[in-house]
XYZ file of N, CA, C and O in Angstrom:
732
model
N 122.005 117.438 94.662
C 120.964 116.795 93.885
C 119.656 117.583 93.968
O 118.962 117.332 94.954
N 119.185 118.527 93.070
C 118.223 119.835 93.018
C 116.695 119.066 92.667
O 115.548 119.231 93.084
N 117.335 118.150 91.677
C 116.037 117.629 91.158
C 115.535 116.500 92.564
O 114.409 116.493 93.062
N 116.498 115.766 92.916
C 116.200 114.318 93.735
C 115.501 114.954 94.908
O 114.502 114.351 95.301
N 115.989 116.562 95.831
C 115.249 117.191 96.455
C 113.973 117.884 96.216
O 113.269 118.541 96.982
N 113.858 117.617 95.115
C 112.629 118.354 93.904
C 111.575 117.486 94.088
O 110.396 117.828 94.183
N 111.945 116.517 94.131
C 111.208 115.359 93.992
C 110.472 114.697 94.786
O 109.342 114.211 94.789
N 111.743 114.819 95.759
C 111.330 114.261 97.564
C 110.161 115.100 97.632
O 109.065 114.550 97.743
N 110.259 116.600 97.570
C 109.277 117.144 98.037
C 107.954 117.074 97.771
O 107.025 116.888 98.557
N 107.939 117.283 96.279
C 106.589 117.812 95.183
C 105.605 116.329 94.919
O 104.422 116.276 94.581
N 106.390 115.393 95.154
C 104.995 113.680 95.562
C 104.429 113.798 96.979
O 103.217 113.683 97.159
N 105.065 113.968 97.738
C 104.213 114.530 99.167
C 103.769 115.767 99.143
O 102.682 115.869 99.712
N 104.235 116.876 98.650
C 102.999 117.804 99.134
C 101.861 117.581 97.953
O 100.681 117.559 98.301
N 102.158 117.441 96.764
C 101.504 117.226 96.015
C 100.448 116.512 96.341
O 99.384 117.095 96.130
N 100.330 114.902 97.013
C 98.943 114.343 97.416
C 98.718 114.933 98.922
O 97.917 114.201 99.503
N 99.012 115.654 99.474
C 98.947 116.275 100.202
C 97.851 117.578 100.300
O 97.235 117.985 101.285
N 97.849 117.896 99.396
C 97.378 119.401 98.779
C 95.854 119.106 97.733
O 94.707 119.546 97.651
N 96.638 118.186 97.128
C 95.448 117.555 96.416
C 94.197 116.823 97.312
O 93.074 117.196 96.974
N 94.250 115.947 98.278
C 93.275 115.404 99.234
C 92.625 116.174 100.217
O 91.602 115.862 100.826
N 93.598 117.679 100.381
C 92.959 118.693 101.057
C 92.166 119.281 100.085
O 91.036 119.460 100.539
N 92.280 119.658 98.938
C 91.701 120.618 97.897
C 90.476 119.986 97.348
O 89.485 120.627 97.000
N 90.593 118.701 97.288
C 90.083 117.945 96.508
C 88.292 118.307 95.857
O 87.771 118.392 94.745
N 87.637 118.490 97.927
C 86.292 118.935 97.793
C 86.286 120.016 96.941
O 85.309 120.015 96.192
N 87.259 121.197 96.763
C 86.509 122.299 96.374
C 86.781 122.687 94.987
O 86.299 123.687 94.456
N 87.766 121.652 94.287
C 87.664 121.371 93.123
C 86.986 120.704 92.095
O 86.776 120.954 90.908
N 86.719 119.861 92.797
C 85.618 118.188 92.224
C 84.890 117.770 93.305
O 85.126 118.031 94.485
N 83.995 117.111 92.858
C 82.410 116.666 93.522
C 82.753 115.101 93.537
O 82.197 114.274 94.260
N 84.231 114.726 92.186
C 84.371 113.385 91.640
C 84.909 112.792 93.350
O 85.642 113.388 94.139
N 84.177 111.317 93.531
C 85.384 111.017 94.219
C 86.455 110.303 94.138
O 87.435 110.226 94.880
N 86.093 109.617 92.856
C 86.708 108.421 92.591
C 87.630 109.256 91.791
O 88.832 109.019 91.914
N 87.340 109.977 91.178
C 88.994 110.653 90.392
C 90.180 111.157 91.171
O 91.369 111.211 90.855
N 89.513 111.534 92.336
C 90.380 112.458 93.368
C 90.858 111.209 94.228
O 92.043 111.373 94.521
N 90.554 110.494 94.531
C 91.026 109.075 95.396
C 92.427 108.570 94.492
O 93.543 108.390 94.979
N 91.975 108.368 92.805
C 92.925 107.722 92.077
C 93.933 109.023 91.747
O 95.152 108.862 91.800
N 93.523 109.931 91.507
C 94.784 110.902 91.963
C 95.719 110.893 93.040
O 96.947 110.859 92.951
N 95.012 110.929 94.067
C 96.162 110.942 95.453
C 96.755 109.510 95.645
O 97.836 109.485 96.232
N 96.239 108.329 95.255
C 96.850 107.362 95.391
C 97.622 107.183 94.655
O 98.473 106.381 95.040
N 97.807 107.707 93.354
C 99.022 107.640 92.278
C 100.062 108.471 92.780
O 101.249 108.158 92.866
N 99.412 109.813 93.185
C 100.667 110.596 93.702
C 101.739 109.708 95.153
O 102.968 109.640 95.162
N 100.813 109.159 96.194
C 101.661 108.451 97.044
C 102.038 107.367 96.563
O 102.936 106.910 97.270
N 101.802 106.718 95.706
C 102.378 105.187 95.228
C 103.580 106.089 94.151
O 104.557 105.424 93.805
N 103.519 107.159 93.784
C 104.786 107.691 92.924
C 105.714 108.196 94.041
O 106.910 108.284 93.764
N 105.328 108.512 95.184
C 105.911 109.870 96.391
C 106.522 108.060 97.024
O 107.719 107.991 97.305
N 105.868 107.075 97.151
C 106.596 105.556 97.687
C 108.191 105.402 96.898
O 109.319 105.537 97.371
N 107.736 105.068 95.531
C 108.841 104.485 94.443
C 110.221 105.707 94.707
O 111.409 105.439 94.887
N 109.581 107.036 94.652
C 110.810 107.452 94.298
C 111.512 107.765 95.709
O 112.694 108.108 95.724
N 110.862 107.657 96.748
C 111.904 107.785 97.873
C 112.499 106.651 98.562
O 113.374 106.747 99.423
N 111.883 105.374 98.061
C 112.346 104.674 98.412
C 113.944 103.972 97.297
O 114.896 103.358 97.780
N 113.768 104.320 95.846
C 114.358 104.021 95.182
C 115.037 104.973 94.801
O 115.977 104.363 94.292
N 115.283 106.140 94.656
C 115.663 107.069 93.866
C 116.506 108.216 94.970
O 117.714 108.392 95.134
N 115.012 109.045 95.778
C 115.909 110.147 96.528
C 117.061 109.882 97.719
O 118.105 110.456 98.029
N 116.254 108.590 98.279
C 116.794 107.886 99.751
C 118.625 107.889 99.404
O 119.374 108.265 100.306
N 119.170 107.474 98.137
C 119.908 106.736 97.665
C 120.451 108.186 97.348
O 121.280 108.302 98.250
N 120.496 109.259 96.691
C 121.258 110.010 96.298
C 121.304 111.542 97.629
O 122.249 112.329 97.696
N 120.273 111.594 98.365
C 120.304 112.714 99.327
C 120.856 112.001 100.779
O 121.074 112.865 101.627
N 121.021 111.152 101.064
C 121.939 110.568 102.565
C 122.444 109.235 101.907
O 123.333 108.765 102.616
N 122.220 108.540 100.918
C 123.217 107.213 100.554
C 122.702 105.984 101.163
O 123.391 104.971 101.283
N 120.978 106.126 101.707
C 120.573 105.150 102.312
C 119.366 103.933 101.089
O 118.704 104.449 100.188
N 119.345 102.785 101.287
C 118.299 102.097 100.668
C 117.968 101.060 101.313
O 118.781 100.284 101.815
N 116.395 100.912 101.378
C 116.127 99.609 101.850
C 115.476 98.738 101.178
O 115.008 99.161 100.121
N 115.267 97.556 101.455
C 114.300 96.868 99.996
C 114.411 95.626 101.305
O 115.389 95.515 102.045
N 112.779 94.494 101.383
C 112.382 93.574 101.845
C 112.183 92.592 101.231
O 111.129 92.703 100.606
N 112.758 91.476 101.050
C 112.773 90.467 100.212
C 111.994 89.111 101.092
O 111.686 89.034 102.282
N 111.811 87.989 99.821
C 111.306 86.781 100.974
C 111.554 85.842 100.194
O 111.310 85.736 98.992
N 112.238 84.887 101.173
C 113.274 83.835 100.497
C 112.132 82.377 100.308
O 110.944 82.390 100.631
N 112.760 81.389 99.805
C 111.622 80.623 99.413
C 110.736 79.947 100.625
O 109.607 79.487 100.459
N 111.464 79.970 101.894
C 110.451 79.409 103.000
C 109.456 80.201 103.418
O 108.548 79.829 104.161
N 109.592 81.329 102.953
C 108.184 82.575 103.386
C 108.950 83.333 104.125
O 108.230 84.243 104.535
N 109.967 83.453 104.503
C 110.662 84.348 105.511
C 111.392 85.419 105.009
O 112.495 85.451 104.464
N 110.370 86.531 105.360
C 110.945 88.129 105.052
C 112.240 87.985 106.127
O 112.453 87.424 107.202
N 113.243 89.152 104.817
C 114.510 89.754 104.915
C 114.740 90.948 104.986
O 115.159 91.256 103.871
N 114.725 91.711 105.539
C 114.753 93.134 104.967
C 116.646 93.156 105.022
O 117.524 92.568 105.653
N 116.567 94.178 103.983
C 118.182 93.931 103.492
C 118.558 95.777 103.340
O 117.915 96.317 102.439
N 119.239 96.437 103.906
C 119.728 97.706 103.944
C 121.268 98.399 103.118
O 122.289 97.711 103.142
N 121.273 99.142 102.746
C 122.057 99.578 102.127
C 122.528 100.744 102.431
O 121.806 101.741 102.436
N 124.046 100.780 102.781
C 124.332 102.417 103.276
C 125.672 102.317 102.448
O 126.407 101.357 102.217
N 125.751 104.089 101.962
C 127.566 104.078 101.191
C 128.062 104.874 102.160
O 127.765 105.811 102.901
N 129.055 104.034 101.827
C 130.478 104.971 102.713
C 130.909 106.139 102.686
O 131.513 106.664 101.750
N 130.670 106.542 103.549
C 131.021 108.621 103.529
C 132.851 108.972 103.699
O 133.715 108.201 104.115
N 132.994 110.281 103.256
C 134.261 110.737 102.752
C 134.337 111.709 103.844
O 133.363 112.338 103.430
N 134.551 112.118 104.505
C 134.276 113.348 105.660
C 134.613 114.979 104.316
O 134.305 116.154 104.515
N 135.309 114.379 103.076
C 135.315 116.285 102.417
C 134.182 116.658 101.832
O 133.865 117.795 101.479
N 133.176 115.004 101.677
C 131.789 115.040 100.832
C 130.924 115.418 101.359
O 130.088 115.935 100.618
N 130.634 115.405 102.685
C 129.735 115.807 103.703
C 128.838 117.143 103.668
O 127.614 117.075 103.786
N 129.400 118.150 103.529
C 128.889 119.204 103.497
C 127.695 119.369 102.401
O 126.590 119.852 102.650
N 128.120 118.887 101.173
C 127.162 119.744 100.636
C 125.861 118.917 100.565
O 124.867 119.383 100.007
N 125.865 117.427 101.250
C 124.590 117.039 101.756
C 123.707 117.150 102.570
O 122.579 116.662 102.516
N 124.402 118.135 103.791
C 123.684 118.425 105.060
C 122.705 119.045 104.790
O 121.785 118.840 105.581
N 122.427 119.943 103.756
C 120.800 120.856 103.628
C 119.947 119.604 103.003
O 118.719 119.604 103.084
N 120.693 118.499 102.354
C 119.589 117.896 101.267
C 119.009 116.456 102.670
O 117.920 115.923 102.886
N 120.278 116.317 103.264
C 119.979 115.362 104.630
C 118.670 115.900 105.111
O 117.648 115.252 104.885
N 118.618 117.075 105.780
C 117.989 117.650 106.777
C 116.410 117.670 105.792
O 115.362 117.159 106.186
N 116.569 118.289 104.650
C 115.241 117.821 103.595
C 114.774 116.804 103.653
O 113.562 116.764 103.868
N 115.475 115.624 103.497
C 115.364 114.670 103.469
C 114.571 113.764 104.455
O 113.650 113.031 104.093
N 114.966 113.869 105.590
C 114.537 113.487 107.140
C 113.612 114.185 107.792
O 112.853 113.609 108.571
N 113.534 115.572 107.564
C 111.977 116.543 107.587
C 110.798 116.239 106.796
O 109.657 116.356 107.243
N 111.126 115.776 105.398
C 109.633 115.192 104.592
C 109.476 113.632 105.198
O 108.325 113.209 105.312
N 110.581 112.772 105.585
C 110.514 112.224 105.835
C 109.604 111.650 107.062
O 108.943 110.611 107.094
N 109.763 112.569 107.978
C 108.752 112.114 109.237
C 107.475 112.957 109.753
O 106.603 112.690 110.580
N 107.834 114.644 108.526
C 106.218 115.513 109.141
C 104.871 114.862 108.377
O 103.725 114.863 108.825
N 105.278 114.371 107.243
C 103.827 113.690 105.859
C 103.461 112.866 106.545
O 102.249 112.858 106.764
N 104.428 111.661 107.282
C 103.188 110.340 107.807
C 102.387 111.485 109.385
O 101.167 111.538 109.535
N 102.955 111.926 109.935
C 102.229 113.004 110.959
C 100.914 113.706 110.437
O 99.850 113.714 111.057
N 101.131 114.275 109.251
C 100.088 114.718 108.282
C 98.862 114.243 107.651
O 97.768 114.741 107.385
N 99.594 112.761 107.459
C 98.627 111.925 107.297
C 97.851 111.023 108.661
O 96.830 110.336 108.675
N 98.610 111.296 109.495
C 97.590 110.770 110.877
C 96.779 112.173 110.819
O 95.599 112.180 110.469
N 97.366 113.189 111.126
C 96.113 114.137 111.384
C 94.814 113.967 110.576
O 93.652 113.893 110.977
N 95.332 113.924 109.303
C 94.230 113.451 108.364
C 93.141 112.044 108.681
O 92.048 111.847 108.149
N 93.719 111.324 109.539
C 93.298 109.794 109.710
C 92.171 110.281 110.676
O 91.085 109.710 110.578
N 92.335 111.412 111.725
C 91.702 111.245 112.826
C 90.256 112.549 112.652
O 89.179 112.526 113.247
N 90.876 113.833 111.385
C 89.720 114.595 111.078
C 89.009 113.898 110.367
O 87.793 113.976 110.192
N 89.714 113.230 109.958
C 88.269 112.064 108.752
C 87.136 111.084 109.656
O 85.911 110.999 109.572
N 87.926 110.540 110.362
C 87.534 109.783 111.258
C 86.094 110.468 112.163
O 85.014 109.897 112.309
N 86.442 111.701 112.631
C 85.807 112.369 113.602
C 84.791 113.315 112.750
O 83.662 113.446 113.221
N 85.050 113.874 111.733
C 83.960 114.675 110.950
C 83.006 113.305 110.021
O 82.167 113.610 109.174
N 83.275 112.071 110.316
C 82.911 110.921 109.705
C 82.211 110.789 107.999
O 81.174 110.354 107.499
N 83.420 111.418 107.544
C 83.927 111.388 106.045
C 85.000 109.821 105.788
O 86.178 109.759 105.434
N 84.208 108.911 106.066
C 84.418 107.319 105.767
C 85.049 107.060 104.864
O 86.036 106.327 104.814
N 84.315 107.894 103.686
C 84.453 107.055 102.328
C 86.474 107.562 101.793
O 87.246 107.146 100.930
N 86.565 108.687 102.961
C 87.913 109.135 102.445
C 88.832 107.612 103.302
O 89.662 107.015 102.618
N 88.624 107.245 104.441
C 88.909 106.216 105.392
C 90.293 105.683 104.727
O 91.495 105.677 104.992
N 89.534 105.302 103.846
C 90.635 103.440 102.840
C 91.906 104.799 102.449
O 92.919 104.609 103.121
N 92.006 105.974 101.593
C 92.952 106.374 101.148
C 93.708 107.280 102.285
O 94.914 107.455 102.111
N 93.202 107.764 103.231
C 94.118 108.039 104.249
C 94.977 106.899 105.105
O 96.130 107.088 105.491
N 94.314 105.844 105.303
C 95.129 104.937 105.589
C 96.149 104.309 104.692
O 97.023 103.633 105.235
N 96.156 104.477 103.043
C 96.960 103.980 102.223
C 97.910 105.199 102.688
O 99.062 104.826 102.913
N 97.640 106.776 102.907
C 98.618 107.638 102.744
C 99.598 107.132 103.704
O 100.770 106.857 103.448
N 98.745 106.994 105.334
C 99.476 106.708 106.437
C 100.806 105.445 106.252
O 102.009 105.560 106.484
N 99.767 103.883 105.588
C 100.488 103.068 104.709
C 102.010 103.010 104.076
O 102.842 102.154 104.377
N 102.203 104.041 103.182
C 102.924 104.342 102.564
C 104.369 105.116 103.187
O 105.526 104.698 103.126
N 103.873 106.332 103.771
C 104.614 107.019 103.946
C 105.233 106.615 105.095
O 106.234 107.269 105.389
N 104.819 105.418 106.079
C 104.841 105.056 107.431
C 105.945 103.675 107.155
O 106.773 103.184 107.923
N 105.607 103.331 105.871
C 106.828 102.082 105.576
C 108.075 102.605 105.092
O 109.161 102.075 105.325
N 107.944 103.450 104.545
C 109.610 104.509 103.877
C 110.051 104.645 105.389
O 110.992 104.020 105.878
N 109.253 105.539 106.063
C 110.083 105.927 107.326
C 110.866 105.071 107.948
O 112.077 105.239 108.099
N 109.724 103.361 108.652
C 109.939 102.474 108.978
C 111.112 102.084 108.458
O 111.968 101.809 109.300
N 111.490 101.948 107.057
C 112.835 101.068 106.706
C 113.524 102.402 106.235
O 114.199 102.104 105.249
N 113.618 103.428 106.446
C 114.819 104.659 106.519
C 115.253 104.499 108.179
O 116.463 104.470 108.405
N 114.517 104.417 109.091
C 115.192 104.554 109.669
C 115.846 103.465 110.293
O 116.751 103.620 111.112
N 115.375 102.277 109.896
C 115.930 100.782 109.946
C 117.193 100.813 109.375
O 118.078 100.038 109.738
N 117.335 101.592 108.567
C 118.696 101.246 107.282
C 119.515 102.653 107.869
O 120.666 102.439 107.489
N 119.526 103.941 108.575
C 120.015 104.458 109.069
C 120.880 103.875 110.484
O 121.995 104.127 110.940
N 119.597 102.842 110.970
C 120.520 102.336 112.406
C 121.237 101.231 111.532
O 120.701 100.791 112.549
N 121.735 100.527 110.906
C 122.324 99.238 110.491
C 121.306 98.004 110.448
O 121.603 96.840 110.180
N 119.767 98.619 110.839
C 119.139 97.219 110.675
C 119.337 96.127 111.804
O 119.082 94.923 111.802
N 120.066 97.245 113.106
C 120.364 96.123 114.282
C 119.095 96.878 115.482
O 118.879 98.054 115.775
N 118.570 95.823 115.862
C 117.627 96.167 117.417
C 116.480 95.997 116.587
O 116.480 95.971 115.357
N 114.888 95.810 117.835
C 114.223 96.204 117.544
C 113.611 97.503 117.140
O 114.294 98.527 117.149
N 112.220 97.512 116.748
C 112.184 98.974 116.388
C 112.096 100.253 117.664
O 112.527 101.394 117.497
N 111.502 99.798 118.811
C 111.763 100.603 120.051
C 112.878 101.339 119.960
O 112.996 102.561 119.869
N 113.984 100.183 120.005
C 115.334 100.637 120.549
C 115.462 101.357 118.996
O 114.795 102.376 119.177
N 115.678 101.383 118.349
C 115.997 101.982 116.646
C 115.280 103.296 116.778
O 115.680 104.392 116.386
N 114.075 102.990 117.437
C 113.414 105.056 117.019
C 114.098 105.548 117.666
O 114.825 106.388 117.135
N 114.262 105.271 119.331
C 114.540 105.895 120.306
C 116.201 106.970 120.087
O 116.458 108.173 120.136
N 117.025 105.651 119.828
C 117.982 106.340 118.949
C 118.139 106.983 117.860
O 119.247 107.487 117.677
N 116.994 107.166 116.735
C 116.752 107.469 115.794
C 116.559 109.127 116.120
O 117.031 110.075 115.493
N 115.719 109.133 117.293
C 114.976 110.051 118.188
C 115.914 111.216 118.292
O 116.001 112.307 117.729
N 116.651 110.513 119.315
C 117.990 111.265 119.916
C 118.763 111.605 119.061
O 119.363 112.575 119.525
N 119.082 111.414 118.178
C 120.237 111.233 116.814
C 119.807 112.874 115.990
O 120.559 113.818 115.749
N 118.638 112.753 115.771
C 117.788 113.413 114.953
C 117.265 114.967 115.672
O 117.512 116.111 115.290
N 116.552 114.543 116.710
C 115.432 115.812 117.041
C 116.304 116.452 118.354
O 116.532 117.638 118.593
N 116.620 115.514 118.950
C 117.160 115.980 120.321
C 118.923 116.378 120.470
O 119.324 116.928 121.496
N 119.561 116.145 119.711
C 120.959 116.454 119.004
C 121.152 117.859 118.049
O 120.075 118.301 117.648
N 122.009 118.402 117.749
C 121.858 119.049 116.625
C 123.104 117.943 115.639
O 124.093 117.299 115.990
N 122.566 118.115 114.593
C 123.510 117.419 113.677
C 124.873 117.805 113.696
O 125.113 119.011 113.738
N 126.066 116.765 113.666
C 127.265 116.868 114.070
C 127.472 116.623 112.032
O 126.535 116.296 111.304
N 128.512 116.817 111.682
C 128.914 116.772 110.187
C 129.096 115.082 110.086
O 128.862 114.577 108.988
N 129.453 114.320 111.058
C 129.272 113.176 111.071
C 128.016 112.215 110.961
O 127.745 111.058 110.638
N 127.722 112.777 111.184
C 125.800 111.758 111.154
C 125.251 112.137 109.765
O 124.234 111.524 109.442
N 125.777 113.112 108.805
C 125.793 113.034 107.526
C 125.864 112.472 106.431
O 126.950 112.472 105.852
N 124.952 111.964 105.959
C 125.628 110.577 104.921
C 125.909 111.067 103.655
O 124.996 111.889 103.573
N 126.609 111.168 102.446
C 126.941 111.860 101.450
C 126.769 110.483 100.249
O 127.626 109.627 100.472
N 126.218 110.273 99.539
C 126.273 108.976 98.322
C 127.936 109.384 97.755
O 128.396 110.415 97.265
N 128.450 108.257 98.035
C 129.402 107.740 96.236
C 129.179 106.912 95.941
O 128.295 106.224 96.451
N 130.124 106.468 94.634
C 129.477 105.338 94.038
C 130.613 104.031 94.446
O 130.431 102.814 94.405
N 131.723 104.755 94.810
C 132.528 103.507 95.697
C 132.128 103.338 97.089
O 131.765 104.310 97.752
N 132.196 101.631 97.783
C 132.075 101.412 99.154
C 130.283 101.110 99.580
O 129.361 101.900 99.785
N 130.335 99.961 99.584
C 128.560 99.641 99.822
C 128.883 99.282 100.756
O 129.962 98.695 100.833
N 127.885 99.532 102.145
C 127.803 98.444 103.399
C 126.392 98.037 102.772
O 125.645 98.651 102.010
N 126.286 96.615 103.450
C 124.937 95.910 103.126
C 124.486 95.168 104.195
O 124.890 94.020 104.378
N 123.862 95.591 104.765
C 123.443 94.744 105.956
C 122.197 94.195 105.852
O 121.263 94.837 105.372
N 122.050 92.776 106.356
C 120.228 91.928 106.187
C 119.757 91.857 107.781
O 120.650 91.346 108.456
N 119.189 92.042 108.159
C 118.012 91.802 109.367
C 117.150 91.225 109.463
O 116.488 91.272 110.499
């Protein structure tokens, strides 16, 4: 999937690049604010709806039933062990934009903070926002949506950074075989 990895990428670096550049292009601030916030509210939709789902076969979505009580509800497809392969570069894409942008955007949280450029404040925290809830329910919907979140990074942790990827921890999309799990 060339484009869905296309995609993943170019909404994060894109407001990425843009909120760094921003000063030395425009003086505007309010144009450059509604720029980068369109780009992460577009860099939200499509990884949560679009790339998540075709580069590892994962989706999450939070619902709330009529007593007020959030659901979060996960979605994983069933892998083929011959399909595997040719997802492992788009996996590893996948899970790298996935957790260096909200990092990116803390760094950003704390030079803003400290060079006390305020008025940027509200949209670095939307970046942090954003990119910090995809992660949050990727990697919720990677563990099955079972444990708290401690226990879920920790393994998430190990699985990921401290492992090298086994062809098994690979998730490949088809369109037969949904697991669906609610938490």
């Amino acid at each position: 999937h060339p484009l869905a990895t296309f995609f993943h990428l170019f909404f994060r670096v894109s407001a990425i690049v843009t909120y760094v550049c921003c000063d030395w292009f425009s003086r505007g601030f309010v144009g450059c604010f509604v720029i980068v916030l369109l780009l992460l509210s577009f860099d939200f939709w499509s990884v949560k709806n679009v790339t998540g789902r075709l580069m590892v076969g994962l989706r999450w979505w939070n619902q709330i039933d009529e007593d007020g009580k959030s659901h979060w509800i996960f979605e994983a497809r069933k892998v083929s062990p011959s399909h595997m392969a040719a997802t492992e570069a788009e996996a590893r894409i996948f899970w790298l934009g996935l957790i260096i942008c909200p990092v990116i955007w803390i760094v950003f949280f704390f030079s803003t903070l400290f060079s006390l450029k305020l008025k940027w404040l509200a949209l670095v925290i939307a970046g942090i926002s954003l990119q910090a809830a995809n992660l949050y329910g990727y990697i919720l919907c990677k563990m099955g949506g079972e444990g708290d979140i401690s226990t879920v990074a920790a393994s998430f942790l190990s699985q990921t950074v401290f492992q090298t990827a086994s062809p098994g921890d690979i998730q490949k999309p088809r369109l037969e075989g949904l697991d669906i799990h609610q938490h």
